[in-house]
XYZ file of N, CA, C and O in Angstrom:
408
model
N -42.859 30.510 -21.205
C -42.121 30.118 -20.017
C -42.978 29.139 -19.227
O -44.154 29.347 -19.052
N -42.383 28.097 -18.747
C -43.149 27.100 -18.010
C -43.177 27.424 -16.536
O -42.393 28.247 -16.049
N -44.064 26.743 -15.821
C -44.175 26.944 -14.381
C -42.871 26.582 -13.700
O -42.414 27.255 -12.794
N -42.232 25.508 -14.167
C -40.997 25.079 -13.531
C -39.892 26.114 -13.706
O -39.059 26.278 -12.844
N -39.910 26.861 -14.826
C -38.912 27.898 -15.009
C -39.186 29.091 -14.098
O -38.267 29.780 -13.703
N -40.453 29.331 -13.794
C -40.810 30.459 -12.939
C -40.550 30.192 -11.466
O -40.327 31.099 -10.694
N -40.628 28.935 -11.072
C -40.563 28.585 -9.656
C -39.139 28.213 -9.259
O -38.423 27.576 -10.021
N -38.733 28.573 -8.044
C -37.430 28.155 -7.544
C -37.368 26.641 -7.408
O -38.375 25.956 -7.445
N -36.164 26.131 -7.194
C -35.964 24.690 -7.126
C -36.620 24.021 -5.946
O -36.886 22.824 -5.971
N -36.881 24.734 -4.875
C -37.490 24.161 -3.684
C -38.921 23.714 -4.006
O -39.767 24.526 -4.331
N -39.193 22.418 -3.913
C -40.472 21.881 -4.389
C -41.675 22.411 -3.614
O -42.754 22.548 -4.172
N -41.524 22.760 -2.328
C -42.693 23.219 -1.591
C -43.141 24.621 -2.024
O -44.252 25.019 -1.771
N -42.269 25.371 -2.713
C -42.678 26.683 -3.205
C -43.596 26.548 -4.409
O -44.252 27.494 -4.797
N -43.648 25.375 -5.012
C -44.497 25.148 -6.167
C -45.874 24.641 -5.760
O -46.759 24.537 -6.602
N -46.085 24.317 -4.499
C -47.370 23.793 -4.053
C -48.400 24.916 -4.021
O -48.239 25.905 -3.320
N -49.464 24.736 -4.804
C -50.526 25.721 -4.883
C -51.849 25.088 -4.490
O -52.037 23.873 -4.641
N -52.746 25.920 -3.994
C -54.093 25.475 -3.676
C -55.071 26.487 -4.248
O -54.721 27.629 -4.521
N -56.309 26.038 -4.455
C -57.322 26.897 -5.042
C -58.569 26.846 -4.184
O -58.868 25.821 -3.557
N -59.277 27.973 -4.131
C -60.559 28.025 -3.440
C -61.478 28.981 -4.185
O -61.026 29.795 -4.991
N -62.768 28.838 -3.939
C -63.768 29.678 -4.591
C -64.562 30.425 -3.534
O -65.003 29.841 -2.547
N -64.759 31.720 -3.760
C -65.615 32.529 -2.900
C -67.038 32.422 -3.455
O -67.382 33.090 -4.435
N -67.856 31.570 -2.864
C -69.217 31.341 -3.361
C -70.082 32.600 -3.293
O -71.053 32.704 -4.034
N -69.746 33.560 -2.435
C -70.510 34.809 -2.372
C -70.398 35.599 -3.675
O -71.266 36.409 -3.987
N -69.339 35.359 -4.431
C -69.121 36.067 -5.689
C -69.398 35.205 -6.918
O -69.431 35.710 -8.034
N -69.584 33.914 -6.710
C -69.777 32.981 -7.825
C -71.077 33.294 -8.563
O -72.131 33.467 -7.955
N -70.974 33.366 -9.898
C -72.142 33.645 -10.730
C -72.769 32.372 -11.284
O -73.812 32.442 -11.933
N -72.121 31.230 -11.064
C -72.678 29.960 -11.514
C -72.596 29.727 -13.013
O -73.312 28.883 -13.540
N -71.730 30.453 -13.704
C -71.599 30.292 -15.152
C -70.994 28.945 -15.547
O -71.229 28.471 -16.645
N -70.196 28.365 -14.690
C -69.619 27.050 -14.964
C -68.400 27.059 -15.857
O -67.958 26.007 -16.308
N -67.842 28.227 -16.106
C -66.644 28.301 -16.941
C -65.502 27.516 -16.309
O -64.757 26.821 -17.001
N -65.384 27.591 -15.000
C -64.315 26.865 -14.307
C -64.449 25.360 -14.516
O -63.456 24.655 -14.714
N -65.676 24.867 -14.512
C -65.916 23.434 -14.714
C -65.543 23.040 -16.140
O -65.022 21.938 -16.364
N -65.778 23.913 -17.082
C -65.402 23.629 -18.467
C -63.890 23.538 -18.618
O -63.377 22.679 -19.323
N -63.153 24.426 -17.941
C -61.693 24.421 -18.025
C -61.064 23.276 -17.223
O -60.119 22.652 -17.691
N -61.548 23.041 -16.020
C -60.893 22.073 -15.127
C -61.929 21.265 -14.348
O -62.111 21.457 -13.141
N -62.630 20.336 -15.012
C -63.648 19.543 -14.316
C -63.082 18.621 -13.230
O -63.815 18.174 -12.361
N -61.773 18.404 -13.273
C -61.137 17.587 -12.234
C -61.020 18.347 -10.917
O -60.868 17.747 -9.860
N -61.107 19.680 -10.986
C -60.887 20.533 -9.817
C -62.172 21.229 -9.359
O -62.374 21.428 -8.167
N -63.049 21.576 -10.312
C -64.254 22.356 -10.011
C -65.512 21.576 -10.372
O -65.512 20.767 -11.292
N -66.595 21.878 -9.649
C -67.886 21.255 -9.937
C -69.005 22.194 -9.491
O -68.887 22.868 -8.474
N -70.080 22.223 -10.273
C -71.268 22.973 -9.876
C -72.121 22.093 -8.988
O -72.325 20.907 -9.281
N -72.633 22.655 -7.916
C -73.500 21.908 -7.006
C -74.955 22.205 -7.354
O -75.266 23.043 -8.204
N -75.842 21.549 -6.664
C -77.279 21.705 -6.898
C -77.739 23.143 -6.676
O -78.734 23.585 -7.253
N -76.993 23.904 -5.863
C -77.346 25.309 -5.623
C -76.935 26.225 -6.789
O -77.183 27.419 -6.768
N -76.284 25.648 -7.806
C -75.880 26.412 -8.980
C -74.551 27.120 -8.841
O -74.139 27.849 -9.731
N -73.873 26.917 -7.719
C -72.585 27.563 -7.477
C -71.446 26.575 -7.670
O -71.623 25.365 -7.509
N -70.276 27.098 -7.984
C -69.094 26.265 -8.177
C -68.373 26.047 -6.848
O -68.336 26.928 -5.990
N -67.796 24.860 -6.736
C -67.003 24.474 -5.570
C -65.769 23.738 -6.053
O -65.759 23.192 -7.157
N -64.740 23.706 -5.217
C -63.582 22.879 -5.510
C -63.875 21.471 -5.019
O -64.752 21.259 -4.189
N -63.110 20.533 -5.565
C -63.279 19.161 -5.095
C -61.920 18.511 -4.922
O -60.927 18.964 -5.485
N -61.918 17.483 -4.111
C -60.713 16.727 -3.830
C -61.066 15.254 -3.906
O -62.005 14.810 -3.231
N -60.341 14.520 -4.734
C -60.631 13.098 -4.934
C -62.105 12.880 -5.252
O -62.758 12.006 -4.678
N -62.648 13.700 -6.136
C -64.041 13.637 -6.582
C -65.061 13.922 -5.481
O -66.242 13.689 -5.651
N -64.609 14.420 -4.333
C -65.526 14.813 -3.251
C -65.681 16.328 -3.276
O -64.697 17.074 -3.236
N -66.925 16.792 -3.370
C -67.213 18.221 -3.389
C -66.941 18.820 -2.009
O -67.413 18.300 -0.999
N -66.168 19.885 -1.968
C -65.817 20.542 -0.701
C -66.694 21.778 -0.562
O -66.443 22.802 -1.170
N -67.719 21.683 0.253
C -68.737 22.730 0.343
C -68.551 23.697 1.504
O -69.322 24.642 1.634
N -67.569 23.495 2.331
C -67.332 24.436 3.426
C -66.782 25.742 2.872
O -65.929 25.731 1.978
N -67.245 26.884 3.373
C -66.721 28.168 2.896
C -65.208 28.234 3.056
O -64.663 27.892 4.097
N -64.526 28.641 2.006
C -63.075 28.755 2.046
C -62.320 27.455 1.888
O -61.093 27.436 2.018
N -63.020 26.363 1.595
C -62.358 25.069 1.421
C -61.374 25.148 0.256
O -61.668 25.738 -0.784
N -60.208 24.577 0.446
C -59.178 24.591 -0.589
C -58.882 23.174 -1.051
O -59.151 22.206 -0.339
N -58.322 23.089 -2.233
C -57.847 21.820 -2.753
C -56.526 22.080 -3.464
O -56.318 23.170 -4.013
N -55.617 21.109 -3.447
C -54.345 21.292 -4.148
C -54.565 21.429 -5.652
O -55.497 20.864 -6.213
N -53.690 22.187 -6.281
C -53.715 22.328 -7.738
C -52.660 21.376 -8.304
O -51.459 21.618 -8.128
N -53.092 20.304 -8.966
C -52.109 19.401 -9.575
C -51.344 20.136 -10.679
O -51.956 20.860 -11.478
N -50.043 19.983 -10.730
C -49.221 20.698 -11.700
C -49.698 20.504 -13.140
O -49.752 21.481 -13.893
N -50.121 19.295 -13.541
C -50.600 19.151 -14.923
C -51.870 19.962 -15.219
O -52.173 20.226 -16.373
N -52.603 20.359 -14.190
C -53.844 21.119 -14.376
C -53.680 22.606 -14.076
O -54.650 23.355 -14.129
N -52.466 23.024 -13.768
C -52.243 24.413 -13.357
C -52.744 25.403 -14.403
O -53.457 26.349 -14.061
N -52.410 25.198 -15.665
C -52.824 26.165 -16.685
C -54.344 26.220 -16.797
O -54.922 27.289 -16.971
N -55.026 25.068 -16.672
C -56.489 25.052 -16.728
C -57.095 25.819 -15.552
O -58.077 26.547 -15.714
N -56.509 25.671 -14.375
C -56.999 26.384 -13.189
C -56.734 27.884 -13.324
O -57.607 28.704 -13.006
N -55.572 28.252 -13.827
C -55.246 29.664 -14.042
C -56.197 30.274 -15.069
O -56.723 31.376 -14.872
N -56.463 29.546 -16.147
C -57.405 30.038 -17.154
C -58.796 30.203 -16.556
O -59.508 31.164 -16.876
N -59.177 29.296 -15.691
C -60.471 29.412 -15.007
C -60.545 30.699 -14.204
O -61.546 31.419 -14.250
N -59.478 30.991 -13.462
C -59.443 32.205 -12.643
C -59.496 33.451 -13.516
O -60.192 34.417 -13.190
N -58.787 33.423 -14.631
C -58.756 34.590 -15.525
C -60.105 34.827 -16.200
O -60.502 35.970 -16.406
N -60.788 33.777 -16.563
C -62.033 33.888 -17.325
C -63.285 33.975 -16.459
O -64.372 34.261 -16.959
N -63.158 33.748 -15.177
C -64.319 33.731 -14.281
C -65.007 35.100 -14.244
O -64.385 36.102 -13.850
N -66.278 35.173 -14.637
C -66.972 36.468 -14.620
C -67.220 37.004 -13.214
O -67.394 38.210 -13.036
N -67.203 36.145 -12.215
C -67.423 36.592 -10.842
C -66.149 36.937 -10.094
O -66.193 37.372 -8.943
N -64.978 36.732 -10.741
C -63.683 36.955 -10.079
C -63.654 36.306 -8.696
O -63.279 36.939 -7.703
N -64.066 35.047 -8.636
C -64.185 34.384 -7.336
C -63.206 33.237 -7.134
O -63.226 32.588 -6.090
N -62.332 32.968 -8.105
C -61.385 31.854 -8.005
C -60.038 32.397 -7.549
O -59.476 33.304 -8.163
N -59.537 31.826 -6.469
C -58.291 32.275 -5.857
C -57.288 31.125 -5.832
O -57.591 30.055 -5.297
N -56.102 31.365 -6.389
C -55.018 30.377 -6.374
C -53.892 30.972 -5.550
O -53.435 32.078 -5.825
N -53.466 30.241 -4.533
C -52.420 30.775 -3.664
C -51.384 29.708 -3.345
O -51.644 28.507 -3.450
N -50.201 30.203 -2.955
C -49.135 29.293 -2.522
C -49.504 28.730 -1.156
O -49.986 29.471 -0.282
N -49.248 27.466 -0.967
C -49.564 26.819 0.305
C -48.656 27.338 1.415
O -49.118 27.619 2.518
N -47.382 27.515 1.122
C -46.417 27.826 2.186
C -46.648 29.168 2.868
O -46.364 29.315 4.043
N -47.165 30.165 2.134
C -47.336 31.478 2.752
C -48.695 32.116 2.466
O -48.928 33.264 2.828
N -49.596 31.376 1.816
C -50.964 31.827 1.506
C -51.019 33.092 0.647
O -51.995 33.807 0.656
N -49.971 33.360 -0.112
C -49.957 34.507 -1.018
C -50.690 34.116 -2.297
O -50.382 33.096 -2.917
N -51.661 34.950 -2.683
C -52.415 34.687 -3.906
C -51.550 34.994 -5.123
O -50.997 36.083 -5.237
N -51.432 34.007 -6.021
C -50.615 34.174 -7.208
C -51.448 34.325 -8.477
O -50.971 34.834 -9.481
N -52.701 33.869 -8.439
C -53.644 34.044 -9.535
C -55.008 34.329 -8.928
O -55.354 33.757 -7.900
N -55.752 35.194 -9.571
C -57.078 35.532 -9.061
C -57.196 37.009 -8.781
O -56.251 37.789 -9.012
N -58.339 37.436 -8.266
C -58.601 38.870 -8.094
C -57.705 39.569 -7.089
O -57.508 40.788 -7.163
N -57.120 38.839 -6.145
C -56.264 39.466 -5.136
C -54.786 39.240 -5.385
O -53.958 39.505 -4.506
N -54.428 38.736 -6.580
C -53.014 38.487 -6.886
C -52.269 39.798 -7.046
O -52.812 40.784 -7.550
N -51.053 39.788 -6.571
C -50.233 41.013 -6.638
C -49.731 41.275 -8.037
O -49.571 40.495 -8.852
């Protein structure tokens, strides 16, 4: 089943964002392997999200999840040994993938 089949027709319900809890990040870099367009390891050895190739280092910083990269970001969240990757809907901040997903 594709993402478009799962999501209602209203386009804003499909808008997702991702953030990383650096307090839980183990620095394994699995997320960077899956989605280097979205994640990057910094000099401190921890993963961060990025936007337009700019590393977002503020705690809780989010970046949009491009639809073509959604599966890579979801796989990153599933495989993360630190369970620190959170993907949530923009409209209501409900986590849809990650350790706090319902």
